Coordinates of C-alpha atoms and ligand atoms in Angstrom, one line a residue:
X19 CA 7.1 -33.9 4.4
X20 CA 4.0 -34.9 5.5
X21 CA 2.0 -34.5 9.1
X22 CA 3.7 -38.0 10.5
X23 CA 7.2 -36.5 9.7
X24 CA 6.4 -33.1 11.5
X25 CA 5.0 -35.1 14.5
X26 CA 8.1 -36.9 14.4
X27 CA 10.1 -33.8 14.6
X28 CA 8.3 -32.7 17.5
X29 CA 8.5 -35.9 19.4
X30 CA 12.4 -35.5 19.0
X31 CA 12.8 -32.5 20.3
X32 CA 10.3 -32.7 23.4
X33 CA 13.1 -35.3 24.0
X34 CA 15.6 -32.6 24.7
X35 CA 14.0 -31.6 27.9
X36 CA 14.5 -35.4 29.9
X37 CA 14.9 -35.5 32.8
X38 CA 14.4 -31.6 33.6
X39 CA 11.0 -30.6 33.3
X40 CA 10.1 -32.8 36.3
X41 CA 6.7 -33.0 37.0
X42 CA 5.9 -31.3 34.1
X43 CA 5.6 -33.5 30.8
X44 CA 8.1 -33.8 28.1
X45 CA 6.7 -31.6 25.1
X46 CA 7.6 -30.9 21.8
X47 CA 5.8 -28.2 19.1
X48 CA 7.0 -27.6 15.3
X49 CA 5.3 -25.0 13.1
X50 CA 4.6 -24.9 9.9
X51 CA 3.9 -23.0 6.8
X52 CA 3.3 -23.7 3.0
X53 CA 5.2 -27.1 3.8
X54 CA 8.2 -25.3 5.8
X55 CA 9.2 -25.2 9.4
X56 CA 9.1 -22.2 10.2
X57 CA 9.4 -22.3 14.4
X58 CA 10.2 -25.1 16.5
X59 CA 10.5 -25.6 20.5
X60 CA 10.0 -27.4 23.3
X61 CA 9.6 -27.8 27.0
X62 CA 13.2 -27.4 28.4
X63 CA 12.8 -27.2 31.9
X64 CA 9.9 -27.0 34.6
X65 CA 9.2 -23.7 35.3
X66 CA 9.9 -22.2 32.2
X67 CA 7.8 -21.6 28.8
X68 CA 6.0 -24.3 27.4
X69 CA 6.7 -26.2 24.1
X70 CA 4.1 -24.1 22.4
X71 CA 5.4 -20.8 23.3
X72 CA 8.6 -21.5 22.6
X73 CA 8.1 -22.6 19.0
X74 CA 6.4 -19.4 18.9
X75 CA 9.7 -17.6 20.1
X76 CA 11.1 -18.8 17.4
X77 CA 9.4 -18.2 14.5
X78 CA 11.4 -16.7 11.4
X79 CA 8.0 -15.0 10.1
X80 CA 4.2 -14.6 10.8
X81 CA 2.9 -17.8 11.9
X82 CA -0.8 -16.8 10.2
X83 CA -2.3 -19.5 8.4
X84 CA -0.1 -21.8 9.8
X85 CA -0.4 -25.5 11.5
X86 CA 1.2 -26.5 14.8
X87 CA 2.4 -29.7 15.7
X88 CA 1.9 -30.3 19.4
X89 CA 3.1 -33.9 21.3
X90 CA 0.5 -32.5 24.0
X91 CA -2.8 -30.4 24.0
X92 CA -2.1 -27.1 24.6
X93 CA -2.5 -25.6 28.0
X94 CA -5.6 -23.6 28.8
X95 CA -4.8 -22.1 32.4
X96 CA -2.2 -20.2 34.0
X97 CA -0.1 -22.3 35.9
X98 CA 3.5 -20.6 36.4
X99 CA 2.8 -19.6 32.9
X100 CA 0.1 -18.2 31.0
X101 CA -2.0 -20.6 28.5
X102 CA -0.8 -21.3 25.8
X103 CA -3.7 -21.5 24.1
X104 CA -3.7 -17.3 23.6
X105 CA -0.4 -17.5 22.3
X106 CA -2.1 -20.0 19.3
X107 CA -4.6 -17.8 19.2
X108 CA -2.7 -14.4 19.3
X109 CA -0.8 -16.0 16.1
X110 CA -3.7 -16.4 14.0
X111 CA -2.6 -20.5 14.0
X112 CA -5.0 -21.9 11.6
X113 CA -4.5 -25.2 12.8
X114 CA -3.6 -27.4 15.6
X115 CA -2.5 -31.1 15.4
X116 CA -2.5 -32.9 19.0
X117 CA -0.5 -35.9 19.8
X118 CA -1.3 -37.2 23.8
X119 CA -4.4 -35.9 25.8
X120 CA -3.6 -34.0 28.7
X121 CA -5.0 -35.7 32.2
X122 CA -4.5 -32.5 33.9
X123 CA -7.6 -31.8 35.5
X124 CA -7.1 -27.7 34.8
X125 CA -6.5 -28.3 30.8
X126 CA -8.2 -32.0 29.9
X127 CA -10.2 -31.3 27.0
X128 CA -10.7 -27.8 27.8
X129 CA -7.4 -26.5 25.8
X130 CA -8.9 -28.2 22.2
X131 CA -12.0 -27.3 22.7
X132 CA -11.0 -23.4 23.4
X133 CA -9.2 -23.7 20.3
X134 CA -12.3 -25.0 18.2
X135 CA -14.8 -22.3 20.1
X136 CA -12.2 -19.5 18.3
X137 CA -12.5 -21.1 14.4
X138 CA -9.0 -22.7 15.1
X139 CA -9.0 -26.6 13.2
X140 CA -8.2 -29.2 15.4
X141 CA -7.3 -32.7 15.1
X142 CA -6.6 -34.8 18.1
X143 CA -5.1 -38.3 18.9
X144 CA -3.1 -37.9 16.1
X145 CA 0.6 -40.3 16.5
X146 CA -0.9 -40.5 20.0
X147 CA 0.5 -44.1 21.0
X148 CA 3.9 -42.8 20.2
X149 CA 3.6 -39.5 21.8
X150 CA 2.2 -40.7 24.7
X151 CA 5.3 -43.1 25.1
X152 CA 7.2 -39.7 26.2
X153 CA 5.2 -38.8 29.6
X154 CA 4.4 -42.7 31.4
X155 CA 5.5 -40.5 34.2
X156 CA 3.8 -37.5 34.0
X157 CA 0.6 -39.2 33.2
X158 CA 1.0 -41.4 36.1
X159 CA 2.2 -39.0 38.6
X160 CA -0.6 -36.3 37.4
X161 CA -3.8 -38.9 38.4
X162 CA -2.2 -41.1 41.2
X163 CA -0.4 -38.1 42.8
X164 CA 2.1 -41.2 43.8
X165 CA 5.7 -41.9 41.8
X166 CA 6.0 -44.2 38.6
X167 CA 8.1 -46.5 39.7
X168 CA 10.8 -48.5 37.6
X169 CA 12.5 -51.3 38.8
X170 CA 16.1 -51.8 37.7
X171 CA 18.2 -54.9 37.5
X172 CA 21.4 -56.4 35.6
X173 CA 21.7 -60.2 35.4
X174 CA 23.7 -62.1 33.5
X175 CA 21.4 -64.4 30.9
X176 CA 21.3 -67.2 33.6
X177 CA 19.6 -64.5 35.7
X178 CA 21.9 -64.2 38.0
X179 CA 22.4 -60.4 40.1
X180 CA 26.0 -61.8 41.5
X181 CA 28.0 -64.4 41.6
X182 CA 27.8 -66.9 44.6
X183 CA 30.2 -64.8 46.8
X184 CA 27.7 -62.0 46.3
X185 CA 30.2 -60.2 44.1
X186 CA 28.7 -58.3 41.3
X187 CA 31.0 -55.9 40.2
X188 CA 30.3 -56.0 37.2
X189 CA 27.8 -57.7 35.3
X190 CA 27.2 -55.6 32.1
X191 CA 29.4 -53.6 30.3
X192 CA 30.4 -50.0 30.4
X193 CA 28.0 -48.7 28.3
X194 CA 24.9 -50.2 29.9
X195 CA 26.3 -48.3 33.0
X196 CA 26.3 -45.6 31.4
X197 CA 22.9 -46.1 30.5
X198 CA 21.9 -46.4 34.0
X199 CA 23.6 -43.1 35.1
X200 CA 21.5 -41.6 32.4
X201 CA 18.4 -43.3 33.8
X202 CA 19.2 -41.9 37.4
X203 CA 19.2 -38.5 35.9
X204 CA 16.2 -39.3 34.4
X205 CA 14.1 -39.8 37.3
X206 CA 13.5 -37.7 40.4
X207 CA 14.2 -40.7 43.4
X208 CA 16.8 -43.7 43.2
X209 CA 15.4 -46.4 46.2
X210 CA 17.5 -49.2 47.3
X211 CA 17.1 -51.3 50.6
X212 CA 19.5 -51.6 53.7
X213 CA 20.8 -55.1 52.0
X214 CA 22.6 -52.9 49.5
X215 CA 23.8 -50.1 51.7
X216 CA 25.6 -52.6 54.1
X217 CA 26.8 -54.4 51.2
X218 CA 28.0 -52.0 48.7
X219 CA 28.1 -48.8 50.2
X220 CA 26.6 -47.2 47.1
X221 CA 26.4 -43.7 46.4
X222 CA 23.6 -43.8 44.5
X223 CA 24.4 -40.2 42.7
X224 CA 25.0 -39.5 38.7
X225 CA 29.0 -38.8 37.9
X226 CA 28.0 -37.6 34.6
X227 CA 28.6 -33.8 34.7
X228 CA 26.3 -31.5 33.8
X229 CA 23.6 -34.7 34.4
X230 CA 21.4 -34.2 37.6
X231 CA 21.1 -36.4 41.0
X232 CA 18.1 -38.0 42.1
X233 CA 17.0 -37.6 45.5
X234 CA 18.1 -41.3 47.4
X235 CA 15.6 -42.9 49.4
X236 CA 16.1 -45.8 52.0
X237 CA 13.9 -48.3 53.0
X238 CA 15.1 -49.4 56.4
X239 CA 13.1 -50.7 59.2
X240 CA 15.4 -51.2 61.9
X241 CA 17.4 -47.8 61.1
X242 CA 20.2 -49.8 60.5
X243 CA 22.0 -47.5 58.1
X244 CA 25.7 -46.6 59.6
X245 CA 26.7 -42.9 60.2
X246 CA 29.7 -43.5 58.1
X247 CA 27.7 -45.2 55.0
X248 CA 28.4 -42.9 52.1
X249 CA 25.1 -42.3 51.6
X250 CA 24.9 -40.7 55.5
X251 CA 28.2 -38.9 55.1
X252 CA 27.1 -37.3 51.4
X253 CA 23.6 -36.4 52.6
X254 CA 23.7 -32.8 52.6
X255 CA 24.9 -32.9 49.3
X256 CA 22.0 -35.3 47.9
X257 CA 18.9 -35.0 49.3
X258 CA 18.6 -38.3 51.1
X259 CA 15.2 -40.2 52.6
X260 CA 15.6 -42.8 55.1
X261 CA 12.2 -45.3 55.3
X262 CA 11.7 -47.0 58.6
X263 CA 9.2 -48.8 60.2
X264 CA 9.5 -46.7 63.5
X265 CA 7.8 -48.0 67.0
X266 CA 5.5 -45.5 68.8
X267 CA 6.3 -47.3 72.5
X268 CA 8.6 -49.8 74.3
X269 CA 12.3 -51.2 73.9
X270 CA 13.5 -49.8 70.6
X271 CA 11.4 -46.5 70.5
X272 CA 14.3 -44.3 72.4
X273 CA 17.6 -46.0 70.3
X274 CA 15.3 -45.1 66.9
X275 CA 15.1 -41.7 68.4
X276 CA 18.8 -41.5 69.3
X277 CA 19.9 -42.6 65.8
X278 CA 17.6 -40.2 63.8
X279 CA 18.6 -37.1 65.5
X280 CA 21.8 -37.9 64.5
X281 CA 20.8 -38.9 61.5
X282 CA 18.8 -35.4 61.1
X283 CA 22.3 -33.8 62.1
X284 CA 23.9 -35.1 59.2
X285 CA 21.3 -34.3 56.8
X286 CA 18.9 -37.2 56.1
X287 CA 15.4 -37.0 56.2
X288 CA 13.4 -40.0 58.0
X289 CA 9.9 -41.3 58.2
X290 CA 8.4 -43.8 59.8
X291 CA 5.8 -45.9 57.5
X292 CA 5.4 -48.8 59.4
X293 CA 3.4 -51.9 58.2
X294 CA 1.3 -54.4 60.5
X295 CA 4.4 -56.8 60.3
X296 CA 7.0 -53.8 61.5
X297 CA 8.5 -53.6 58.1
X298 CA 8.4 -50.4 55.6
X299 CA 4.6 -50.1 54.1
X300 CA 6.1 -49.3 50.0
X301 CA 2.7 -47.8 49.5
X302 CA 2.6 -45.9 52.5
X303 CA 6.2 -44.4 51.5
X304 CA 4.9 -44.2 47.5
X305 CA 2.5 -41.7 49.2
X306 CA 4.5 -39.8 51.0
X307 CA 6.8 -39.2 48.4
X308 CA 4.0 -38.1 46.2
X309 CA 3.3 -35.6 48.8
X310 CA 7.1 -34.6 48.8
X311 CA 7.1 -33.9 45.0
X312 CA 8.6 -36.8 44.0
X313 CA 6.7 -38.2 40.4
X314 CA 9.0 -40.8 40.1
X315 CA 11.3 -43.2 41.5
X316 CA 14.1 -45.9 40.2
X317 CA 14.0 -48.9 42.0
X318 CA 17.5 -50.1 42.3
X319 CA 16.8 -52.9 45.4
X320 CA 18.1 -56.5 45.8
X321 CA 15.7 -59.6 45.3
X322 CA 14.1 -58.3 48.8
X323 CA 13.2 -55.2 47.9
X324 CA 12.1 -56.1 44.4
X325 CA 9.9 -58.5 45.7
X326 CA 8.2 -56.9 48.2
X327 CA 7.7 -53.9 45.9
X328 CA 6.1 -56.2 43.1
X329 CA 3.6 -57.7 45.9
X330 CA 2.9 -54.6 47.1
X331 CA 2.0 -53.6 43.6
X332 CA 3.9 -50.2 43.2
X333 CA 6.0 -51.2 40.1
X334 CA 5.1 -49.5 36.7
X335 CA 7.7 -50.9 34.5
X336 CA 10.4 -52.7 34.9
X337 CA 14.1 -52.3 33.4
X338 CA 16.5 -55.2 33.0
X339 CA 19.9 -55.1 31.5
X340 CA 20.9 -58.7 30.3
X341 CA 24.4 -59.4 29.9
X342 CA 26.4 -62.0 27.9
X343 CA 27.6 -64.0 30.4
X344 CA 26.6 -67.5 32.9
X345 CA 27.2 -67.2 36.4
X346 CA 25.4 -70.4 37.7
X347 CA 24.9 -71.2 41.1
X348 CA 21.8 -72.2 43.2
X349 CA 22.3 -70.1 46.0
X350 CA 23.7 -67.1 43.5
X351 CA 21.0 -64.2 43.8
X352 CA 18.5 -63.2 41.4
X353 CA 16.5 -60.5 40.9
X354 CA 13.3 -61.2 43.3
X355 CA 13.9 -63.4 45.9
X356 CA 10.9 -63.8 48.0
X357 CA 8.7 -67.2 47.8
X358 CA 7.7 -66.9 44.4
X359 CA 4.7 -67.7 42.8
X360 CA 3.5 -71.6 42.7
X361 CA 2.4 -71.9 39.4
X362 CA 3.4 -69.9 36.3
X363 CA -0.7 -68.8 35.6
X364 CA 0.1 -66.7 39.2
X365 CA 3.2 -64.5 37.7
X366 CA 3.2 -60.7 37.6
X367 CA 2.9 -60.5 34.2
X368 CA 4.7 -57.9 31.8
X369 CA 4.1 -56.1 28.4
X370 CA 7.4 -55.7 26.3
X371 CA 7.9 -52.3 25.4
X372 CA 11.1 -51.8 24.2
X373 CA 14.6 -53.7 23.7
X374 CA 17.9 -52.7 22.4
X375 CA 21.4 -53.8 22.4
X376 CA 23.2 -51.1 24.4
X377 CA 27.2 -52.5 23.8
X378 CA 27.2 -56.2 24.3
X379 CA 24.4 -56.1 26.6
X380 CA 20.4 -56.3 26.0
X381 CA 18.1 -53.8 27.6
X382 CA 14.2 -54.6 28.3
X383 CA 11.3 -52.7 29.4
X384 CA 8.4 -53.7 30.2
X385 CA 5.2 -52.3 31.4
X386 CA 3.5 -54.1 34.5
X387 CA 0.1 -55.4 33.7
Ligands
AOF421 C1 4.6 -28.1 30.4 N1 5.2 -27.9 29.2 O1 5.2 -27.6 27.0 C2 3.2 -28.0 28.2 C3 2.5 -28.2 29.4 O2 2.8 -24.8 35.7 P1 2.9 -24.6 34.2 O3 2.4 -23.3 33.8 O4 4.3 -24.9 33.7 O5 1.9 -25.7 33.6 C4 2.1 -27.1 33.7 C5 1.0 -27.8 33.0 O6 0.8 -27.3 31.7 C6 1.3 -29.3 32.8 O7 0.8 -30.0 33.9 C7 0.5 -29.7 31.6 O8 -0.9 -30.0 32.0 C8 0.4 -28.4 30.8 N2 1.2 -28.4 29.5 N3 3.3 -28.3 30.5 O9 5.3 -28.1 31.5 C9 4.6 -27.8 28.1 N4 2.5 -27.9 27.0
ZN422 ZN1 1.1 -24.5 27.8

């Protein structure tokens, strides 16, 4: 086994914790000792120990002498735990191999070198592309203080989001939906527009058991969304945000009161985040939900949505599902409507990160540039 392989390890088993450590980063730790494991861990849920310490926990014998592999420097401040960096030292760890940096203003530098200052060896930016590839969201979220965003779509390979009747049930398989339950655990807010609430009646909520349910946000100007919409009547039992571009005077200011108090009585949140046009300022909301906790958010609009949360330049990656299949059709929708760009040198332009055959269907992702 050599260092990559242990690294690998790690990475594996900081995956254990998606989803739940939220907006703490995904972190995995392996020890080793005259070429054996001899304690492993990882971050399992925010709140709780850290990969480092529970590695530690688990060691079958004194970890003196010994190397750690770490996806992440090791904390250096007590946050709702104590630093890790005293339980490496309190182990007599000889040394300490770092995947990712941490941008964490209270650690940043300051765990490795803590480590060095004590005689510890340490070797940094070590696998770092691929453990970095674990926290997108926690670096993001960490610096900006606003959600990573990821915008989701399923078209068929004519790249089409329905048919022409607007029917799009379904378009990929059962497995790719699967996938995208997964995904909604995965992430702290699902967002959709009004479009899809009148026109689906979505829940927007994992069925998976024992999978969690993201916290559903709205973005409707005109608080348009009907008091017997799922999503209204299921509010006290997901945590529910409605956007809305909310008037501070004349006509429509006393109706938009009416409607959110009840909305309030049945359990949904609201905030007005009104742009110069009346509509919902994205990064106005992406600010606000920063401020609510939220690191991260799956965007799950129609072509509307999508496009307005492309030009308003919110969208970290994006996620597309392409299935097997033609729809054709001029007017059939796609996945950003909008007017579109006039020449192909002005797209939004992407980085491909990953694809993969998830039953017959193709999934994408893509960084935004
Ligand atoms: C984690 N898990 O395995 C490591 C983290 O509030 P605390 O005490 O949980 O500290 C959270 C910070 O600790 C986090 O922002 C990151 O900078 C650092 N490292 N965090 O949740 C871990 N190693
Ligand atoms: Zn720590």
């Amino acid at each position: 086994m050599t260092d990559r392989d242990y690294m690998m390890r790690a990475i594996e088993l900081a995956k254990g914790g998606l989803g739940w450590t939220s907006p703490n980063p995904l972190v995995g730790a392996v020890i080793v000792k005259d070429g054996r494991i001899i304690g492993e861990g990882y971050h399992e849920r925010c709140g709780k120990l850290h990969a480092e310490r529970n590695a530690i926990a688990s060691l079958t014998e004194s970890a003196e002498g010994a190397t750690l592999y770490v996806t992440l420097e090791p904390c250096c401040h007590y946050g709702k735990t104590p630093p890790c960096t005293e339980a490496i030292l309190e182990q007599k760890i000889a040394r300490v191999v770092i995947g990712s940096r941490d941008p964490n203003p209270l650690v940043a530098g300051k765990g490795a070198a803590i480590l060095r200052a004590a005689g510890v060896r340490v070797e940094e930016d070590f696998m770092r592309e691929e453990c970095d590839a674990l926290n997108p969201v926690f670096f993001h979220y960490i610096t900006k203080k606003t959600p990573y965003v990821v915008m989701k779509y399923a078209m068929t390979a004519d790249g089409k989001i329905a048919a022409r009747t607007g029917d799009s049930k379904w378009i990929t398989g059962e497995s790719a939906r699967k996938k995208v339950q997964e995904l909604r655990h995965q992430y702290m807010g699902i967002m959709a527009g009004i479009g899809t609430v009148l026109a689906d009646d979505p829940m927007l909520n994992v069925r998976i058991p024992g999978l969690k349910s993201p916290v559903r946000i709205i973005c409707d100007s005109g608080l348009r969304i009907p008091m017997d919409s799922q999503i209204v009547k299921t509010a006290k039992e997901y945590r529910t945000i409605v956007a809305y571009a909310g008037e501070h005077s004349g006509e429509g200011c006393k109706e938009a009161e009416e409607k959110e108090e009840q909305l309030h009585t049945a359990g949904v949140e609201t905030v007005s985040v009104p742009d110069a046009d009346g509509r919902v300022d994205l990064r106005k909301l992406m600010e606000y939900l920063g401020k609510q906790g939220i690191d991260s958010v799956l965007l799950e609009g129609g072509g509307t949505l999508n496009d307005a949360a492309l030009s308003a330049g919110i969208v970290n990656e994006i996620c597309a599902f392409i299935a097997p299949k033609i729809f054709g059709g001029a007017g059939a929708k796609t996945p950003v409507s909008g007017i579109g760009v006039a020449h192909p040198a002005e797209a939004v332009m992407l980085t491909l990160r990953q694809m993969e055959t998830i039953g017959d269907d193709l999934m994408l992702r893509y960084s935004v540039d």
